[in-house]
Each structure stands twice: as C-alpha cells, then as structure tokens.
Short mmCIF file of C-alpha atoms in Angstrom, two decimals:
data_model
loop_
_atom_site.label_atom_id
_atom_site.label_comp_id
_atom_site.label_asym_id
_atom_site.label_seq_id
_atom_site.Cartn_x
_atom_site.Cartn_y
_atom_site.Cartn_z
CA MET A 1 17.56 36.88 18.51
CA LYS A 2 16.80 37.22 14.80
CA LEU A 3 18.49 33.89 14.15
CA LEU A 4 16.10 32.22 16.62
CA LEU A 5 13.08 33.98 15.17
CA ILE A 6 13.46 32.46 11.70
CA PRO A 7 13.28 28.79 12.77
CA PHE A 8 10.47 29.65 15.21
CA LEU A 9 8.40 31.23 12.45
CA LEU A 10 9.15 28.30 10.16
CA ILE A 11 7.90 25.84 12.79
CA VAL A 12 4.74 27.91 13.31
CA TRP A 13 4.17 28.03 9.55
CA ILE A 14 4.58 24.26 9.20
CA CYS A 15 2.23 23.55 12.13
CA LEU A 16 -0.46 25.90 10.80
CA ASP A 17 -0.01 24.52 7.29
CA LEU A 18 -0.48 20.93 8.48
CA PHE A 19 -3.43 21.83 10.73
CA PHE A 20 -5.42 23.73 8.12
CA GLY A 21 -4.37 21.40 5.31
CA LEU A 22 -5.75 18.43 7.23
CA LYS A 23 -8.89 20.40 8.05
CA ARG A 24 -9.44 21.14 4.35
CA HIS A 25 -8.81 17.49 3.47
CA ARG A 26 -11.43 16.33 5.96
CA SER A 27 -13.94 18.89 4.72
CA LYS A 28 -13.75 17.34 1.25
CA ILE A 29 -14.46 13.78 2.39
CA THR A 30 -17.50 12.33 0.68
CA PRO A 31 -19.53 9.24 1.66
CA MET A 32 -17.89 5.96 0.70
CA GLU A 33 -19.17 4.37 -2.48
CA ASN A 34 -20.66 0.93 -1.94
CA THR A 35 -18.62 -1.54 -3.98
CA LEU A 36 -19.86 -4.99 -4.90
CA TYR A 37 -18.21 -8.39 -4.86
CA LYS A 38 -17.09 -9.27 -8.38
CA GLN A 39 -15.82 -12.58 -9.70
CA SER A 40 -12.17 -12.77 -10.73
CA ASN A 41 -9.51 -15.38 -11.20
CA VAL A 42 -6.71 -14.40 -8.81
CA GLN A 43 -3.06 -15.46 -8.79
CA PHE A 44 -1.03 -14.67 -5.66
CA PHE A 45 2.67 -13.66 -5.63
CA THR A 46 4.99 -13.66 -2.62
CA GLN A 47 8.29 -13.25 -4.51
CA GLY A 48 9.24 -10.14 -6.43
CA ASP A 49 11.16 -11.86 -9.21
CA LYS A 50 8.22 -14.11 -10.08
CA TRP A 51 5.84 -11.15 -10.00
CA LEU A 52 8.11 -9.09 -12.27
CA ASP A 53 8.64 -11.94 -14.74
CA HIS A 54 4.88 -12.42 -14.97
CA LEU A 55 4.33 -8.68 -15.43
CA LEU A 56 6.95 -8.44 -18.18
CA GLN A 57 5.42 -11.40 -20.02
CA GLN A 58 1.99 -9.78 -19.93
CA THR A 59 3.28 -6.40 -21.11
CA GLU A 60 5.07 -8.06 -24.03
CA LYS A 61 1.78 -9.67 -25.10
CA ALA A 62 -0.25 -6.43 -24.84
CA THR A 63 -2.07 -5.48 -28.04
CA ASP A 64 -4.29 -2.54 -27.05
CA HIS A 65 -3.07 -0.74 -23.94
CA ILE A 66 -0.89 -0.84 -20.83
CA HIS A 67 -1.95 1.30 -17.88
CA MET A 68 0.64 1.35 -15.12
CA GLN A 69 0.65 3.21 -11.82
CA PHE A 70 3.26 2.93 -9.07
CA TYR A 71 4.08 4.87 -5.93
CA ILE A 72 7.83 4.31 -6.18
CA PHE A 73 9.49 3.80 -9.54
CA ARG A 74 13.28 3.63 -9.27
CA ASP A 75 15.60 4.62 -12.09
CA ASP A 76 17.73 1.52 -11.47
CA ASN A 77 18.24 -1.82 -13.23
CA ILE A 78 14.69 -3.09 -12.69
CA GLY A 79 13.19 0.31 -13.42
CA LYS A 80 15.15 0.63 -16.65
CA LYS A 81 14.13 -2.88 -17.69
CA LEU A 82 10.45 -2.09 -17.27
CA ILE A 83 10.80 1.30 -18.94
CA HIS A 84 12.42 -0.41 -21.93
CA GLU A 85 9.44 -2.76 -22.23
CA LEU A 86 7.00 0.14 -22.07
CA LYS A 87 8.87 1.99 -24.80
CA GLU A 88 8.93 -1.09 -27.02
CA SER A 89 5.20 -1.59 -26.53
CA ALA A 90 4.48 2.05 -27.39
CA LYS A 91 6.58 1.76 -30.56
CA LYS A 92 4.44 -1.22 -31.61
CA GLY A 93 1.31 0.93 -31.39
CA VAL A 94 0.13 -0.09 -27.93
CA THR A 95 -1.30 2.81 -25.92
CA VAL A 96 0.92 3.11 -22.84
CA ARG A 97 0.01 5.30 -19.89
CA LEU A 98 2.39 5.49 -16.92
CA THR A 99 1.76 7.37 -13.69
CA VAL A 100 4.03 7.69 -10.66
CA ASP A 101 3.84 9.56 -7.40
CA TRP A 102 5.38 13.03 -7.79
CA LEU A 103 7.53 12.77 -4.67
CA ALA A 104 8.37 9.07 -4.47
CA HIS A 105 9.56 8.28 -8.00
CA SER A 106 13.15 8.75 -9.18
CA ILE A 107 12.81 8.61 -12.96
CA SER A 108 15.22 11.21 -14.30
CA ARG A 109 14.05 14.12 -16.46
CA LYS A 110 16.12 12.72 -19.29
CA GLU A 111 14.31 9.39 -19.01
CA GLN A 112 10.94 11.11 -18.78
CA LYS A 113 11.64 12.88 -22.07
CA SER A 114 12.79 9.60 -23.59
CA LEU A 115 9.54 7.93 -22.51
CA LYS A 116 7.43 10.63 -24.10
CA LYS A 117 9.54 10.57 -27.26
CA ALA A 118 8.89 6.82 -27.55
CA GLY A 119 5.15 7.45 -27.30
CA VAL A 120 4.59 6.64 -23.63
CA GLN A 121 2.07 8.98 -21.99
CA PHE A 122 3.55 9.95 -18.63
CA GLU A 123 2.05 11.81 -15.66
CA LYS A 124 3.15 12.55 -12.10
CA LEU A 125 0.52 12.41 -9.38
CA ASN A 126 -0.09 14.63 -6.35
CA ALA A 127 2.37 17.47 -6.95
CA PRO A 128 2.77 19.76 -3.90
CA SER A 129 0.65 22.90 -4.07
CA PHE A 130 -0.23 26.06 -2.20
CA PRO A 131 -1.73 27.29 0.06
CA PHE A 132 -0.96 24.23 2.23
CA LEU A 133 2.43 23.28 0.83
CA PHE A 134 3.66 21.06 3.66
CA TYR A 135 0.39 19.19 3.98
CA SER A 136 0.23 18.62 0.22
CA ILE A 137 3.76 17.19 0.35
CA ASN A 138 2.33 14.55 2.69
CA GLU A 139 -0.62 13.71 0.41
CA ARG A 140 0.84 10.79 -1.48
CA ASN A 141 -0.63 8.41 -4.03
CA HIS A 142 0.38 5.03 -2.65
CA ARG A 143 -1.49 2.90 -5.20
CA LYS A 144 0.11 0.23 -7.37
CA ILE A 145 -2.09 -0.70 -10.32
CA VAL A 146 -1.47 -2.28 -13.71
CA VAL A 147 -4.18 -2.96 -16.29
CA ILE A 148 -3.35 -4.62 -19.61
CA ASP A 149 -5.73 -4.64 -22.58
CA GLY A 150 -8.71 -4.07 -20.29
CA LYS A 151 -8.58 -7.79 -19.43
CA TYR A 152 -5.80 -8.33 -16.91
CA GLY A 153 -4.78 -6.45 -13.79
CA TYR A 154 -2.25 -6.34 -10.98
CA VAL A 155 -2.61 -4.85 -7.51
CA GLY A 156 -0.56 -5.22 -4.34
CA GLY A 157 2.45 -4.01 -2.42
CA TYR A 158 5.35 -4.21 -4.88
CA ASN A 159 6.86 -1.02 -6.27
CA VAL A 160 9.41 -0.91 -9.10
CA GLY A 161 13.06 -1.10 -8.08
CA ASP A 162 15.96 -3.42 -7.34
CA GLU A 163 15.24 -3.45 -3.59
CA TYR A 164 11.79 -4.99 -4.15
CA LEU A 165 13.41 -8.05 -5.68
CA GLY A 166 15.79 -8.39 -2.74
CA ARG A 167 18.74 -6.90 -4.62
CA ASP A 168 19.58 -4.20 -2.09
CA PRO A 169 22.34 -5.62 0.16
CA LYS A 170 21.34 -3.29 3.00
CA LYS A 171 17.70 -4.42 3.11
CA GLY A 172 18.24 -7.98 1.94
CA ARG A 173 15.30 -10.26 1.29
CA TRP A 174 12.09 -8.37 0.57
CA ARG A 175 8.73 -9.85 1.53
CA ASP A 176 5.65 -8.48 -0.19
CA TYR A 177 2.38 -9.68 -1.71
CA HIS A 178 0.86 -8.92 -5.09
CA MET A 179 -2.05 -10.29 -7.12
CA PHE A 180 -2.82 -10.87 -10.79
CA LEU A 181 -6.49 -10.59 -11.72
CA GLU A 182 -8.54 -11.70 -14.69
CA GLY A 183 -12.28 -11.09 -14.74
CA ALA A 184 -14.79 -8.51 -13.55
CA GLY A 185 -12.53 -7.09 -10.82
CA VAL A 186 -10.26 -5.59 -13.48
CA ALA A 187 -12.96 -3.00 -14.16
CA ASP A 188 -12.49 -1.55 -10.67
CA LEU A 189 -8.72 -1.30 -11.19
CA GLN A 190 -9.26 0.46 -14.51
CA GLN A 191 -11.77 2.86 -12.97
CA CYS A 192 -9.34 3.76 -10.17
CA PHE A 193 -6.47 4.21 -12.62
CA PHE A 194 -8.45 6.64 -14.76
CA ALA A 195 -9.70 8.61 -11.74
CA ASP A 196 -6.05 9.49 -11.09
CA TRP A 197 -5.06 9.72 -14.74
CA ASN A 198 -7.83 12.13 -15.69
CA GLU A 199 -7.08 14.33 -12.68
CA ALA A 200 -3.37 14.53 -13.51
CA SER A 201 -3.65 14.84 -17.30
CA GLY A 202 -6.77 16.98 -17.57
CA GLU A 203 -8.31 14.39 -19.87
CA SER A 204 -11.75 12.84 -19.42
CA VAL A 205 -11.28 9.26 -20.62
CA ASP A 206 -14.31 7.01 -20.03
CA PHE A 207 -12.81 3.92 -18.40
CA GLU A 208 -15.72 1.73 -19.50
CA LYS A 209 -14.70 2.22 -23.13
CA THR A 210 -11.30 0.68 -22.34
CA LEU A 211 -12.65 -2.60 -20.92
CA TYR A 212 -12.54 -5.94 -22.71
CA LEU A 213 -13.31 -8.20 -19.78
CA THR A 214 -13.08 -11.96 -20.01
CA SER A 215 -15.01 -14.64 -18.10
CA PRO A 216 -12.32 -16.96 -16.75
CA GLU A 217 -12.91 -20.19 -14.85
CA ASP A 218 -12.07 -20.74 -11.17
CA THR A 219 -13.14 -17.28 -10.06
CA ILE A 220 -13.50 -16.03 -6.50
CA PRO A 221 -15.55 -13.14 -5.06
CA MET A 222 -13.55 -9.97 -4.48
CA ARG A 223 -14.38 -6.39 -3.52
CA ILE A 224 -12.01 -3.58 -4.47
CA PHE A 225 -11.89 -0.34 -2.50
CA SER A 226 -10.08 2.82 -3.58
CA THR A 227 -9.72 5.33 -0.76
CA ASN A 228 -8.48 8.92 -0.61
CA GLY A 229 -7.43 9.33 3.00
CA ALA A 230 -10.82 8.34 4.43
CA HIS A 231 -13.02 5.30 5.13
CA LEU A 232 -10.19 2.75 5.17
CA GLU A 233 -10.22 2.49 8.96
CA HIS A 234 -13.96 1.71 8.80
CA ILE A 235 -13.42 -0.93 6.11
CA ILE A 236 -10.85 -2.77 8.23
CA ASP A 237 -13.08 -2.41 11.27
CA ASP A 238 -15.92 -4.07 9.32
CA VAL A 239 -13.61 -6.87 8.13
CA LEU A 240 -12.64 -7.60 11.74
CA GLU A 241 -16.13 -7.23 13.22
CA ASP A 242 -17.33 -10.82 12.92
CA ALA A 243 -14.03 -12.56 13.68
CA GLN A 244 -14.70 -15.71 15.69
CA PHE A 245 -11.44 -17.64 15.94
CA SER A 246 -8.40 -15.91 14.49
CA VAL A 247 -7.02 -12.69 13.04
CA PHE A 248 -3.63 -12.35 11.34
CA ILE A 249 -2.21 -8.90 10.53
CA GLY A 250 0.94 -8.36 8.49
CA THR A 251 2.14 -4.79 8.02
CA PRO A 252 5.45 -2.91 7.71
CA TYR A 253 4.11 -0.08 9.89
CA PHE A 254 1.77 -0.72 12.82
CA ILE A 255 0.29 2.60 13.97
CA PRO A 256 -3.39 1.64 14.21
CA GLY A 257 -4.84 4.53 16.19
CA GLU A 258 -7.19 4.18 19.14
CA ARG A 259 -10.23 2.92 17.24
CA LEU A 260 -8.51 -0.08 15.67
CA LYS A 261 -6.48 -0.80 18.81
CA ASN A 262 -9.69 -0.93 20.83
CA LYS A 263 -11.26 -3.24 18.26
CA LEU A 264 -8.33 -5.66 18.60
CA VAL A 265 -8.53 -5.51 22.40
CA SER A 266 -12.25 -6.28 22.23
CA LEU A 267 -11.69 -9.24 19.90
CA ALA A 268 -8.91 -10.65 22.06
CA LYS A 269 -11.08 -10.39 25.17
CA ARG A 270 -13.77 -12.49 23.53
CA GLY A 271 -11.28 -15.23 22.72
CA VAL A 272 -10.11 -14.43 19.18
CA LYS A 273 -6.47 -15.38 18.60
CA ILE A 274 -4.67 -12.35 17.15
CA GLN A 275 -1.20 -12.48 15.59
CA ILE A 276 0.61 -9.39 14.28
CA LEU A 277 3.78 -9.50 12.17
CA ILE A 278 5.97 -6.43 11.61
CA PRO A 279 9.58 -6.00 10.42
CA LYS A 280 12.42 -6.15 12.92
CA TYR A 281 14.44 -3.59 10.97
CA PRO A 282 12.42 -0.49 9.93
CA ASP A 283 13.10 1.32 6.67
CA HIS A 284 12.10 4.79 7.94
CA PRO A 285 12.93 6.70 11.12
CA LEU A 286 10.47 6.54 14.03
CA VAL A 287 7.88 4.25 12.36
CA LYS A 288 8.66 1.33 14.66
CA ASP A 289 8.97 3.62 17.67
CA ALA A 290 5.41 4.75 16.97
CA ALA A 291 4.21 1.13 17.19
CA PHE A 292 5.49 0.38 20.70
CA PRO A 293 3.00 2.55 22.66
CA TYR A 294 0.16 0.34 21.33
CA MET A 295 1.77 -2.93 22.31
CA PRO A 296 1.49 -3.15 26.13
CA GLU A 297 -2.32 -3.05 26.20
CA LEU A 298 -2.55 -5.50 23.30
CA LEU A 299 0.01 -7.88 24.79
CA ASP A 300 -1.83 -7.71 28.09
CA VAL A 301 -5.00 -9.20 26.52
CA GLY A 302 -3.12 -11.94 24.69
CA VAL A 303 -2.34 -10.42 21.28
CA GLU A 304 0.86 -11.93 19.88
CA PHE A 305 3.52 -9.81 18.14
CA ARG A 306 6.44 -11.08 16.12
CA GLN A 307 9.12 -9.26 14.12
CA PHE A 308 10.38 -10.54 10.77
CA TYR A 309 14.18 -10.69 10.76
CA GLU A 310 15.06 -12.18 7.35
CA GLY A 311 15.18 -8.90 5.43
CA PHE A 312 12.35 -6.38 5.22
CA TYR A 313 8.66 -7.17 5.67
CA HIS A 314 6.60 -4.86 3.42
CA ALA A 315 3.44 -7.00 3.08
CA LYS A 316 -0.01 -5.61 3.86
CA VAL A 317 -2.56 -8.26 4.78
CA VAL A 318 -5.34 -9.06 7.24
CA THR A 319 -6.96 -12.49 7.44
CA VAL A 320 -10.05 -13.38 9.45
CA ASP A 321 -10.98 -17.00 10.27
CA GLU A 322 -9.74 -18.30 6.88
CA ARG A 323 -12.89 -16.80 5.35
CA LEU A 324 -11.92 -13.17 4.69
CA MET A 325 -8.68 -11.63 3.46
CA PHE A 326 -7.89 -7.92 3.20
CA ILE A 327 -4.90 -7.24 0.96
CA GLY A 328 -3.62 -4.35 -1.14
CA THR A 329 -1.47 -1.24 -0.82
CA ALA A 330 -2.48 0.10 2.60
CA ASN A 331 -0.43 -0.25 5.74
CA ILE A 332 -2.08 -0.55 9.14
CA ASP A 333 -1.15 3.00 10.03
CA LYS A 334 -2.64 6.46 10.32
CA ARG A 335 -1.06 7.70 7.10
CA SER A 336 -2.84 5.06 5.01
CA PHE A 337 -6.08 5.59 6.94
CA HIS A 338 -6.22 9.38 6.86
CA ILE A 339 -3.91 10.82 4.17
CA ASN A 340 -2.75 8.50 1.38
CA LYS A 341 -4.59 7.35 -1.71
CA GLU A 342 -4.78 3.56 -1.49
CA ILE A 343 -6.39 0.61 -3.24
CA ASN A 344 -7.25 -2.61 -1.42
CA THR A 345 -9.23 -5.78 -1.86
CA VAL A 346 -11.39 -7.98 0.33
CA ILE A 347 -11.55 -11.61 -0.76
CA SER A 348 -14.22 -14.01 0.46
CA ASP A 349 -13.41 -17.57 -0.55
CA LYS A 350 -12.28 -20.18 1.98
CA ASP A 351 -10.74 -22.54 -0.58
CA TRP A 352 -8.57 -19.75 -2.01
CA ILE A 353 -7.71 -18.15 1.33
CA LYS A 354 -6.65 -21.30 3.21
CA PRO A 355 -3.47 -22.14 1.21
CA VAL A 356 -2.58 -18.45 0.86
CA LYS A 357 -2.93 -17.97 4.62
CA GLU A 358 -0.70 -20.99 5.24
CA GLU A 359 1.95 -19.48 2.95
CA ILE A 360 1.70 -16.10 4.67
CA GLU A 361 1.99 -17.58 8.15
CA LYS A 362 5.27 -19.33 7.32
CA ASP A 363 7.00 -15.99 7.82
CA TYR A 364 5.38 -15.65 11.22
CA TYR A 365 6.51 -19.04 12.48
CA GLU A 366 9.77 -19.58 10.58
CA SER A 367 11.32 -16.13 10.07
CA ALA A 368 10.22 -14.03 13.02
CA GLU A 369 10.91 -13.67 16.73
CA PRO A 370 8.45 -12.74 19.50
CA ILE A 371 8.01 -9.26 20.91
CA THR A 372 7.13 -9.57 24.60
CA MET A 373 6.60 -7.23 27.54
CA ASN A 374 10.20 -8.00 28.46
CA THR A 375 11.25 -6.66 25.02
CA ILE A 376 9.33 -3.44 25.68
CA ASN A 377 10.54 -3.03 29.27
CA LYS A 378 14.16 -3.27 28.11
CA ARG A 379 13.84 -0.24 25.84
CA THR A 380 16.25 2.51 26.84
CA LEU A 381 15.37 6.02 27.96
CA PHE A 382 16.42 7.32 24.55
CA GLU A 383 14.19 4.79 22.81
CA ARG A 384 11.27 5.81 25.01
CA LEU A 385 11.91 9.44 24.13
CA LYS A 386 11.73 8.49 20.46
CA GLU A 387 8.38 6.81 21.18
CA LYS A 388 7.01 10.10 22.52
CA ILE A 389 8.25 12.02 19.49
CA ALA A 390 6.95 9.35 17.10
CA SER A 391 3.52 9.36 18.74
CA ALA A 392 3.29 13.14 18.40
CA VAL A 393 3.91 13.02 14.64
CA SER A 394 2.46 9.55 13.94
CA LEU A 395 -0.07 10.80 11.39
CA TYR A 396 2.76 11.91 9.10
CA LEU A 397 5.14 8.95 9.45
#
C-alpha cells in the first residue's frame, strides 16, 4: 500500500504544481505592446550550412559586440566550431554575450568555464524554480537571436548543432528557415535579447546604447513580436483574418487549439485554400498524435494536409495571399502560444514574399505526401489511445 501511495502523491503534486503554476503565469500576463512596421533588408535561408557559413563570416567581422541567444546549443562539432569563433572574437576585444536555454542546451561545465575564461559572458535562461518546480521546467526560452555590432541580426528556426545541418543520420535532411536582417528591425532583436539578458544576469544594460543601425537599400516592412506565453495566438489570428485566396502553414507541431482551428474552418468555408505541411516522422513522443484530433473537421471543409518525408520539417511559417508572411521561432502549437518565450516576424511585401513562398511550397509539392481521411481512419486502436493521451497533455508537448 505504501508503495502505491508514493507515486499517487507524486502525481497529485505534479498536477497541482502545473495547475497553480499555469494560473500564476496567466495572472502575470500584461497587455501586448503595439509594435510598428520597420524597414529592413532581409535575406532568407532554407539550408543550415549556408546559414551557418553566413553567421560565421559575420561573427569573424564583428568589431564591437556579438549577442547570441539559442534555445538548443549542442556541444558537438558545429557547437564547438561556433564556440571557438566566439572565444576568438572575445580575445580580440569584442564584447561577446551568449545565452542558452537552461534545460535545452548541452554545453558542458568544462566548456562553460572555458568560455568565461576566454572573456565570453555566458548566461543560462529560465532555470527551474520553486514553488512551482514542474511548471517552471516547462517554461522554456525558445528564441533564437543573434545581433552583431548593433547593425546586423538573425532570427528564425535554426538552433546550433550537427542535426540542424542535416548531419544526424537518424533525422536526415533538416528543413528550417532563418533570416538575416540589416536595418531598423535589428533594434527589436537587440531589445528582446537584452530583456532576457538583463533578467538572467541581473544587469540593466540599455539596449539603445548598443545600436549602430544602418540604412540599407532594398528594405521591406517588418514587424517583430516577442511573446512570453501570451498573445501569440491572437497575432496569428489577426494575420489570418483578412485572408482572401490562400493560406499556407508550415510547422513541425500542429496543435492549434480550438480558437485557431475554428478560424481555419471559417476561412475554408468562405473559399480560402488552406494547405498545412507537417513532418511525417516526429522528433518527440505524442506531438503528432496530438495533431490528428484536429484533422477530421479541417479535412471535411477542404483543408489540405501533407507530411514531409525527406528528413525532418522544423520550419515555422504562415503565408497569406502572397501579401503577408509570419515567420520566426514559434510552432503552431499550444506550448508556443501559452508557455514558451518566442520571437516572430510579420512581413508585408508582395515582391519579397512571392519568390520566398514559391521556395517554401516546393517542399509541399515535391517532398510530401497527402494526409487524407483514409489515413486517419486506418489508425490503429493503440494509435487512437495515444491521441487521447496526447490531447490530455497537449499544452505541455
């Protein structure tokens, strides 16, 4: 009897912890700040090796500072290569600040000491804390930001590690999207970086004093939103609101919740063509099982689903009528909407969006297979049981 009591009490503790932790999180939500469209020159990356080469070239040219923030930072070949560059920059007198998510990174303690010895300022974000330990473990900083010399910035889906360049034989080819910015939008990246940096380090650096913005040619209007487990669902809802012809959604995890599902149903019923691309092979347990309960109603109104089979699809993008594009770090799932810290952009420029959209849709038409009602009806009893379990814990997947 005593042996049964211990796991029972543990389950009760975890449930109460998650319930009251979420309640506290929601009580701290403040109104969303109204961000403005700012002009930036934007370069788009769909391949990890090209993104990394570009990033390394920019870090080598840094003269004032490198501010780098990643959710996952592996202590593997790619991670070591980037760490080496950061150390070399710090030794040359460049101010280097590196932040990683407390739970998701794998930089060894030895390497952390080596970074600090070389002059790199290093902080871990969102460490678990009491009284709501289990909920705080779920509060992750999912942002990926780089700012160099207050002039150039990167934001998107790539983390740091061999797998993100397609070098993990188990996951194979890795599809993701990332952007390089020059112009006024870099200020928003810098502001977001220092919001996290100052919280973790206890410093109070004024981000505006670290800006040296340029005025490049060929700029496009872009809004940047940083969210802390709130408002993101509303932002996406607003992006979709005026869709007239088409919506494309690419996401590794599709757990939209009722509000966004109903929005998609409404759009489809008024004749908007909706295409959704997800990976065929998930990288975490239950995440794909949690997507299936949303599909029948969406398929019934004409929404198209496809699954990417040439490796892993990690991209996060929404396009509307070739006139709006939402892209950044957030997945179309409850965790990104209601728990994680994320940073995303909304771009409004038809000439820029059109070729990017065409590139994005190649995966949909050339490297993906349809998901139909027949696919769903063939799911086994065990798979349907997993759907029920996944739905029950979908907020924390």
